[in-house]
Coordinates of C-alpha atoms and ligand atoms in Angstrom, one line a residue:
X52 CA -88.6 77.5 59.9
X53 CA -90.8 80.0 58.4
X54 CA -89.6 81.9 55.2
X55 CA -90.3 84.9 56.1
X56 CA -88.6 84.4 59.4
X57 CA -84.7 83.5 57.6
X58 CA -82.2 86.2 58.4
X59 CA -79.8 84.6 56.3
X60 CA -80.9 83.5 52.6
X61 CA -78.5 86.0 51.7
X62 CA -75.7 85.3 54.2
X63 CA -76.5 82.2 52.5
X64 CA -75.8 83.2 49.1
X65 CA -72.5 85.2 49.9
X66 CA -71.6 81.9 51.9
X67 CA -71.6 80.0 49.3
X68 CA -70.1 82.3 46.8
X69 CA -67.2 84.4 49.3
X70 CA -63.4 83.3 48.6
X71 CA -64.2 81.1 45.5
X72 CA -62.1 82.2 42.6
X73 CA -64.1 84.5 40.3
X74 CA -65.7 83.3 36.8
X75 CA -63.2 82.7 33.9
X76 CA -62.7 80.5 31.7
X77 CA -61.0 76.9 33.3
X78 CA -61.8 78.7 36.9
X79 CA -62.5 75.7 38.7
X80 CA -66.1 76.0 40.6
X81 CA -64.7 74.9 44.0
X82 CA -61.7 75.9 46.5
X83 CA -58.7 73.8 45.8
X84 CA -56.8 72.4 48.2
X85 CA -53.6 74.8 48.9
X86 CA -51.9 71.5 49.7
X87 CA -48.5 73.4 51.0
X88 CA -47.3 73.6 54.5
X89 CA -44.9 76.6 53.2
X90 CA -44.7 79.3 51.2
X91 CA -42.4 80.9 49.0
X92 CA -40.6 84.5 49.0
X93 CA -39.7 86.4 45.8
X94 CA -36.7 87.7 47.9
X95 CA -35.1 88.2 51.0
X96 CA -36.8 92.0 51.1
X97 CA -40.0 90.1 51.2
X98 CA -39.3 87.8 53.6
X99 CA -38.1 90.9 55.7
X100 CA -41.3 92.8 54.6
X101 CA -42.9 89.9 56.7
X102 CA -41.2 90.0 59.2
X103 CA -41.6 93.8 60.1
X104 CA -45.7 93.1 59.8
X105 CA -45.6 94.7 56.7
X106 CA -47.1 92.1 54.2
X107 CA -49.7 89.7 54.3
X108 CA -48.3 87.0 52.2
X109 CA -48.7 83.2 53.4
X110 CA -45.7 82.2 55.2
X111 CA -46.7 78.9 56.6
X112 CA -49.9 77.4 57.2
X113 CA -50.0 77.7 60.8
X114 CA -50.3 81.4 60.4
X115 CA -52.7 81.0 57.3
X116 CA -53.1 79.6 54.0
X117 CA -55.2 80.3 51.3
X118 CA -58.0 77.5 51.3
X119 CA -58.2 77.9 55.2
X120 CA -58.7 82.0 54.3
X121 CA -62.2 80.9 51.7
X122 CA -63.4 78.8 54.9
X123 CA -62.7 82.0 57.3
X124 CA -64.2 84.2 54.9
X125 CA -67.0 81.8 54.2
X126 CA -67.6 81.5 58.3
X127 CA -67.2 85.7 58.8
X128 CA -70.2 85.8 56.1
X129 CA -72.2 83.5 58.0
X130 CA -71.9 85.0 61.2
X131 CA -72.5 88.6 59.6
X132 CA -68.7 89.4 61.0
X133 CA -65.9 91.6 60.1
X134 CA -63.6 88.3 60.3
X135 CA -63.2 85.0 61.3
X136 CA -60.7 82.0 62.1
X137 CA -60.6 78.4 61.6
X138 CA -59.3 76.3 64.1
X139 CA -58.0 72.4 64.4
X140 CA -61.3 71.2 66.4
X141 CA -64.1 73.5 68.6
X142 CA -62.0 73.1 71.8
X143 CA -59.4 74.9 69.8
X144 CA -61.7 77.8 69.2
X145 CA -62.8 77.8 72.7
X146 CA -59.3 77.9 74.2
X147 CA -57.9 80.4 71.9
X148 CA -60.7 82.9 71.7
X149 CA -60.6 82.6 75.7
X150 CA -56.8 83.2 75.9
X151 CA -56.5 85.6 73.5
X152 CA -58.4 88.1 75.7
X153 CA -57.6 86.3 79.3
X154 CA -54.5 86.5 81.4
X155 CA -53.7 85.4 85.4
X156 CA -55.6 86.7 87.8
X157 CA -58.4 87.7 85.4
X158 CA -62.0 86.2 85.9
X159 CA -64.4 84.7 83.9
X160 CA -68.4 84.6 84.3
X161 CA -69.4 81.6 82.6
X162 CA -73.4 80.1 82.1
X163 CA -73.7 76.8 84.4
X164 CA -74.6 74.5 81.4
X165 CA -71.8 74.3 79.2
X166 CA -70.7 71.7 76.8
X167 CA -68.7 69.4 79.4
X168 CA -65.1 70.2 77.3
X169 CA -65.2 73.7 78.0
X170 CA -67.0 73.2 81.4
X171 CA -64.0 71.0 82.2
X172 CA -61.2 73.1 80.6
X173 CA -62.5 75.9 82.8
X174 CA -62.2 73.4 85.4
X175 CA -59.1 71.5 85.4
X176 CA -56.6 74.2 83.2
X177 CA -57.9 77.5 84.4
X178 CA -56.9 77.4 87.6
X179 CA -53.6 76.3 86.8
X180 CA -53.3 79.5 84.6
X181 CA -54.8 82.1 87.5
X182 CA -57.8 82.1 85.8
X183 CA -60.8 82.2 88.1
X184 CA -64.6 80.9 87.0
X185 CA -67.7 81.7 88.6
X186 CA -71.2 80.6 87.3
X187 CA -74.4 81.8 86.9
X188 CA -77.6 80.3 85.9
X189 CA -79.2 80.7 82.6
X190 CA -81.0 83.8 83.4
X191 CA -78.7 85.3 84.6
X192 CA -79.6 85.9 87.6
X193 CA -77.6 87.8 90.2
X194 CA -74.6 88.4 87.3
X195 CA -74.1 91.8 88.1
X196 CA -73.0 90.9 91.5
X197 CA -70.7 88.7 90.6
X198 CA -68.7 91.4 88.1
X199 CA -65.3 92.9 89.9
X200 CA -62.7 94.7 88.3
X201 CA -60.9 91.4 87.2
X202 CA -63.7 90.3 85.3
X203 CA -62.7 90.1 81.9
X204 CA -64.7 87.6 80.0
X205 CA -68.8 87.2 79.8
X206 CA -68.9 83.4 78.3
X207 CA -72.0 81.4 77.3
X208 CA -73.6 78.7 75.8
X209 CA -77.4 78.5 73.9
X210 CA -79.3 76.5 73.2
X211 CA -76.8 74.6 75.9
X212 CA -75.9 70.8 75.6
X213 CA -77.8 68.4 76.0
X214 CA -80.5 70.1 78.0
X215 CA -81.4 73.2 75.3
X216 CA -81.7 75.8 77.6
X217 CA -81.4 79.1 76.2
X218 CA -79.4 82.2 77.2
X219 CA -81.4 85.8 76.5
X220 CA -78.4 87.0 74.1
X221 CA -79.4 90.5 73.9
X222 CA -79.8 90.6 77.3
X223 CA -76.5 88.7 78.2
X224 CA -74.4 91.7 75.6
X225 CA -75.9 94.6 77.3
X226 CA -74.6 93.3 81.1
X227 CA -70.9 92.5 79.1
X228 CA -71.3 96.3 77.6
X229 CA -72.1 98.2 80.1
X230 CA -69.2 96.2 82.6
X231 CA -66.7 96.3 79.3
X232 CA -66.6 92.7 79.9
X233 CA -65.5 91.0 76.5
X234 CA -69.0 88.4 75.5
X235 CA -68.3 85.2 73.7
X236 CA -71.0 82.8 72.9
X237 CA -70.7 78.8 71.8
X238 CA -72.7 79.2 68.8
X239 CA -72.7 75.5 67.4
X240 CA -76.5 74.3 68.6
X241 CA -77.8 76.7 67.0
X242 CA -75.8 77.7 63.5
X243 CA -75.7 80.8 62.4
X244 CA -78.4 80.1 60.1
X245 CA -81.1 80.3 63.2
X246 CA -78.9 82.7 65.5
X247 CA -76.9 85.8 65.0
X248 CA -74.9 86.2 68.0
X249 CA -72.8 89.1 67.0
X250 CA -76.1 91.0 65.5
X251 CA -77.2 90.6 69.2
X252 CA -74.3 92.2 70.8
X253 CA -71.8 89.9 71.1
X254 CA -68.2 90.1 70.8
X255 CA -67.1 86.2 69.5
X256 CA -68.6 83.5 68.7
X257 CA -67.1 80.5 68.2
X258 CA -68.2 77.0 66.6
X259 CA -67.0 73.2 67.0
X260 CA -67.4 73.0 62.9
X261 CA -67.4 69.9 63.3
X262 CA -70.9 69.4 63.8
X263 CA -73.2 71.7 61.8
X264 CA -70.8 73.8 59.6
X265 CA -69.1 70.4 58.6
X266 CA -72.5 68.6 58.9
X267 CA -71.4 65.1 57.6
X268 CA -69.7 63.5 60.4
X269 CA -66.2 63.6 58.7
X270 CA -64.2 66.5 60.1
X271 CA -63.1 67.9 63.4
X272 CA -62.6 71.8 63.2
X273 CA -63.5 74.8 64.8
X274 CA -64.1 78.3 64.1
X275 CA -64.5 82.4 66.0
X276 CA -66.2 85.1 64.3
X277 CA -65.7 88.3 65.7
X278 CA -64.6 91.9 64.7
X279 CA -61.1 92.6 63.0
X280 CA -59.1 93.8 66.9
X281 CA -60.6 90.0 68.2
X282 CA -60.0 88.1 65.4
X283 CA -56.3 89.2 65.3
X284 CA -56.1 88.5 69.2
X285 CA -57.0 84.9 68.3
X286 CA -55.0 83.8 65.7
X287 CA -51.8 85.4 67.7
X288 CA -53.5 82.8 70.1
X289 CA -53.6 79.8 67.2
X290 CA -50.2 80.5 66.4
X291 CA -48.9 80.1 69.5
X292 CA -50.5 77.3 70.6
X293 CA -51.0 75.9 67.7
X294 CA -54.9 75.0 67.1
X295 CA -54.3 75.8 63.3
X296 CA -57.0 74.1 60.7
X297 CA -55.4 71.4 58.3
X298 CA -56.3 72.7 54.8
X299 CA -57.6 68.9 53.3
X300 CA -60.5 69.5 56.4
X301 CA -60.6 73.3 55.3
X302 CA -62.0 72.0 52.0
X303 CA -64.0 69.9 53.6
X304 CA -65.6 72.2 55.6
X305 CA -66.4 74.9 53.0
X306 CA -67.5 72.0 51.0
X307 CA -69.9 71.8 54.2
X308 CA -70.8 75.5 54.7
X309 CA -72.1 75.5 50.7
X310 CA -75.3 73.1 52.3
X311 CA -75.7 74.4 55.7
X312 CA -78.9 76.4 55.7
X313 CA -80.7 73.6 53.6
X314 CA -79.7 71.1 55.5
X315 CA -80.6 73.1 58.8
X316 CA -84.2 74.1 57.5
X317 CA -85.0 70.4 57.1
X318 CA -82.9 69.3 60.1
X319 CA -85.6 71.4 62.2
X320 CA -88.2 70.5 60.5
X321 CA -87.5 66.2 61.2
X322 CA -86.4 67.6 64.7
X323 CA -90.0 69.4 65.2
X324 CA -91.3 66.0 64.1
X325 CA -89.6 63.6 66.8
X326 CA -89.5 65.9 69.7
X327 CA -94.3 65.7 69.4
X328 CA -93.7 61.9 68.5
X329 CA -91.7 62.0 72.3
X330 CA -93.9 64.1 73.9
X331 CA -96.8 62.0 73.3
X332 CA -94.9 59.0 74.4
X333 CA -96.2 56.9 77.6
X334 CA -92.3 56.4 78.6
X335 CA -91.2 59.6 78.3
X336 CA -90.7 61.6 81.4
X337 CA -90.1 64.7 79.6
X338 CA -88.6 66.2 76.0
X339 CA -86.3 69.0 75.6
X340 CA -86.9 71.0 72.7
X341 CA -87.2 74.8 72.4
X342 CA -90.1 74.4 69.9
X343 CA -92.7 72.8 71.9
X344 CA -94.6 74.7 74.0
X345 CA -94.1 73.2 77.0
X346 CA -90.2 73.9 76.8
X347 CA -89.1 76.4 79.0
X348 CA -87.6 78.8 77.0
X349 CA -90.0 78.6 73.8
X350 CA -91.1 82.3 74.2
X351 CA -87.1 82.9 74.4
X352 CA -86.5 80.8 71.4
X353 CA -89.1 82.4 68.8
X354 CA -87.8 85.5 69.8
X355 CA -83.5 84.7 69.7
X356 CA -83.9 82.3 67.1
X357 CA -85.4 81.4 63.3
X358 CA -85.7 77.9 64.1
X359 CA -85.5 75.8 66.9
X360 CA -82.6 73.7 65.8
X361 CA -82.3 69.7 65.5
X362 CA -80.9 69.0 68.8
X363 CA -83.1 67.7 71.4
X364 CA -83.1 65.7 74.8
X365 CA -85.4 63.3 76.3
X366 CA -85.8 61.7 80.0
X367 CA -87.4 58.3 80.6
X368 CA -89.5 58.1 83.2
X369 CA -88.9 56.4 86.4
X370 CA -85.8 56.8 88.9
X371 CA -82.5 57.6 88.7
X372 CA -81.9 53.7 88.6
X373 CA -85.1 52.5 86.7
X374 CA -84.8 55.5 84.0
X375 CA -80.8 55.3 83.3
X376 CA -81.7 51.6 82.4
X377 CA -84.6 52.3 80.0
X378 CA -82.5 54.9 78.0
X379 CA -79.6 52.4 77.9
X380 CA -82.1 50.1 76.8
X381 CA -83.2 52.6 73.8
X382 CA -79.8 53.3 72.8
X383 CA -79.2 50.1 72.4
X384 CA -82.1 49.0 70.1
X385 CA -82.2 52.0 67.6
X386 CA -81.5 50.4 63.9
X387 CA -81.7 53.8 61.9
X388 CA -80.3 56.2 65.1
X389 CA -77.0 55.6 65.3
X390 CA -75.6 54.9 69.0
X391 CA -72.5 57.9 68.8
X392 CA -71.5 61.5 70.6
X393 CA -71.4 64.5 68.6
X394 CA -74.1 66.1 66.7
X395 CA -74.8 67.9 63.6
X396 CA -74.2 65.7 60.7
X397 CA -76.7 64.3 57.9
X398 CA -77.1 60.9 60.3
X399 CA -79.3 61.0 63.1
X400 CA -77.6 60.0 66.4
X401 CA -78.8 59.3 70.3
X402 CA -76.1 59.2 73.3
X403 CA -76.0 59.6 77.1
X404 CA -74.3 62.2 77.9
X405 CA -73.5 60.6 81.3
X406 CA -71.2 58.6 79.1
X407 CA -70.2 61.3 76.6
X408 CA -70.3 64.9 76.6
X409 CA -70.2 65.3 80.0
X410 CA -68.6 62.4 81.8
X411 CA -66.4 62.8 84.4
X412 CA -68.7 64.9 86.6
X413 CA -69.9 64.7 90.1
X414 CA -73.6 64.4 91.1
X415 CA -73.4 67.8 92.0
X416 CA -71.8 69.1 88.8
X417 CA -74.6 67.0 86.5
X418 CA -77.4 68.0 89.1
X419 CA -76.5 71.9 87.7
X420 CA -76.8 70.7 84.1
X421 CA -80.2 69.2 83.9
X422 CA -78.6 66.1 83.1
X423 CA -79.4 62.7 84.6
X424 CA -79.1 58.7 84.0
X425 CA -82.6 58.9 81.8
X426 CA -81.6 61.6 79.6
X427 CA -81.2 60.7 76.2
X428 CA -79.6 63.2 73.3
X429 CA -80.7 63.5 69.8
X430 CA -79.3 64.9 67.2
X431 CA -81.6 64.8 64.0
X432 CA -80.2 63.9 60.8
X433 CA -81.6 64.0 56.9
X434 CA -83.6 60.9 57.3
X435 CA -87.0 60.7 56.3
X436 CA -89.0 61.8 59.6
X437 CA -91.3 58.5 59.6
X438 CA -88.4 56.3 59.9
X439 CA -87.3 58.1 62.6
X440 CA -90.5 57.9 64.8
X441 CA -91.0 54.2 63.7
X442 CA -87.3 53.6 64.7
X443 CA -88.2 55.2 68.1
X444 CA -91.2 53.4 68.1
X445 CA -89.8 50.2 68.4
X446 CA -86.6 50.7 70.5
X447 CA -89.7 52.6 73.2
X448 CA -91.5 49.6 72.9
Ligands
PLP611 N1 -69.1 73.2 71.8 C1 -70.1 72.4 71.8 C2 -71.5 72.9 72.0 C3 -69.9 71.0 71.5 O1 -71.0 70.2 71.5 C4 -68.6 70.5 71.3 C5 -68.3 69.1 71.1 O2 -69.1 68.2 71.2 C6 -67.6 71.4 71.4 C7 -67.8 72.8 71.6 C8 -66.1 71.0 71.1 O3 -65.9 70.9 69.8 P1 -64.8 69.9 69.1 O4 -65.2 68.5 69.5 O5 -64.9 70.1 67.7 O6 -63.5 70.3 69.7

């Protein structure tokens, strides 16, 4: 990432710093830990105060609580956003932010290449709701047909899982605006630290914390940024369905948001590393990574983004039969990658996502994702860059 580049040393700074107790003496340096699933009233009048809407004191913890607020106001400053919420997991964020603005017989446009949860919530629980999908490719193209008067959400996905396609954000806003579509992007590839959604148009954007914003592999939490009127909408949404954040994994997570943009920069940087290693490989078909040049979307990627993120893909080369047995054959043998779904932490980890993020798909479905038997996922860790490649190195051999 280069310096000059970085839209958010500040947000950075004011991530770090937002929510945490001011100086004093005895002021403890991080968030405790509002341990509490209730909350006390000074009297009945408050408690009806409350109840009227009237007061914004902590009832319960499913409606709030004061360690989950730092992390909320900790995710709001990364995301350059009026407010944010923090949820139990990603799918959490996903499902409320969707339902807070969605109701039956409203219709969603969604991008084709979607992490397989939400692909599959859209799938299998939409319907049931009177909730119709229809897709478009990652350009795009053809959208504006597809917009009717019951289209009510504009919801994508970029870089997208596993493949890293990229969405043109700007471009993606300006459709939603001009149909008054509400636009919510999955913002976890690529961090706020390398990609502003909202400063791009968008109305939400929402995060599995559990990968970058948590970073260590620990924690399972979710978060939507968003202006004041959305954020509201979703945490009516959290409430009811209950997707509320747990405050031990709150701390957690702001313990995780303090490290995020240094751990990003050299997450990219080991990432830019293995993705030429691959490319240069005799075995590899083919590496997914928006900062090579031969990636698709590169152009799109220096433009969208300040980095190019520490997720990438790779195919083996062969068949569907011949390659789907070579990457099960890598997965097996890596010694410093770790053989495990998700993404985002301090470890380095491979997977199929044949087996993991998006199992439970027909060859049709997977044919629309980029994904196939060969396709191996990466997510790049803290670990020195050579024993990365020399990991590689031997499990290619
Ligand atoms: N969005 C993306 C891009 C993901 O990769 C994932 C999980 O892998 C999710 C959302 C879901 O997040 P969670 O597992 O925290 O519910």
């Amino acid at each position: 990432m280069k310096k000059d580049q970085r839209h958010s040393w500040r947000t950075a700074t004011r991530a770090i710093h937002v929510g945490e107790e001011k100086h004093g003496i005895g002021a403890p340096v991080t968030t405790p830990i509002t341990r509490s699933s209730t909350f006390t009233f000074s009297s009945t009048a408050e408690m009806k105060r409350w109840a009227e809407g009237r007061s914004k004191a902590y009832i319960y913890t499913r409606y709030g609580n004061p360690t989950l607020t730092v992390a909320e106001e900790k995710v709001a400053a990364l995301e350059d956003a009026e407010a944010a919420i923090v949820t139990a997991s990603g799918m959490a964020a996903i499902s409320s932010a969707l339902l807070a603005v969605l109701k039956a017989g409203d219709e969603v446009i969604a991008t084709r290449q979607l992490y397989g949860g939400t692909y599959r919530l859209m799938r299998d629980i939409f319907p049931r709701l009177g909730i119709h999908v229809q897709y478009v490719e990652n350009d795009l193209a053809g959208i504006e047909r597809l917009v009717n008067k019951n289209t009510r959400v504009l919801y994508t996905e970029t870089p997208t899982n596993p493949t890293l396609r990229l969405v043109d954000l700007r471009k993606a806003a300006a459709i939603a605006r001009r149909h008054k579509i509400v636009s919510i992007v999955d913002n976890t590839f690529a961090t706020p630290v390398l990609q502003k959604p909202l400063s791009l148009g968008f109305d939400m954007a929402v995060h599995s914390a559990t990968k970058y914003l948590g970073g260590h592999s620990d924690l399972i939490a979710g978060a939507v940024a968003g202006s004041q009127k959305f954020i509201n909408a979703v945490r009516q949404m959290v409430i009811y369905l209950g997707g509320s954040m747990d405050p031990e994994v709150g701390f957690l997570l702001i313990r995780g948001i303090k490290t995020l943009e240094v751990r990003v920069e050299r997450q990219c940087e080991n990432a830019m590393a293995v993705a030429r290693f691959l490319e240069k490989h005799s075995k590899v078909a083919r590496v997914h990574y928006p900062g090579l040049r031969s990636h698709p979307d590169h152009a799109l990627a220096k433009k969208q983004m300040c980095g190019f993120g520490s997720m990438l893909a790779f195919d083996m080369k062969g068949g569907p039969g011949a390659s789907g047995g070579a990457a099960r054959r890598v997965c097996d043998r890596v010694r410093v990658f770790l053989l495990a779904a998700s993404l985002g932490g301090v470890e380095s980890l491979v997977s199929l996502p044949l087996y993991t993020s998006h199992y439970n798909m027909s060859a049709k479905e997977l044919a629309g994702t980029g994904v196939s038997p060969g396709t191996i996922r990466v997510s790049v860790g803290l670990e020195d860059p050579r024993d990365l490649i020399d990991d590689l190195k031997q499990a290619l051999a």
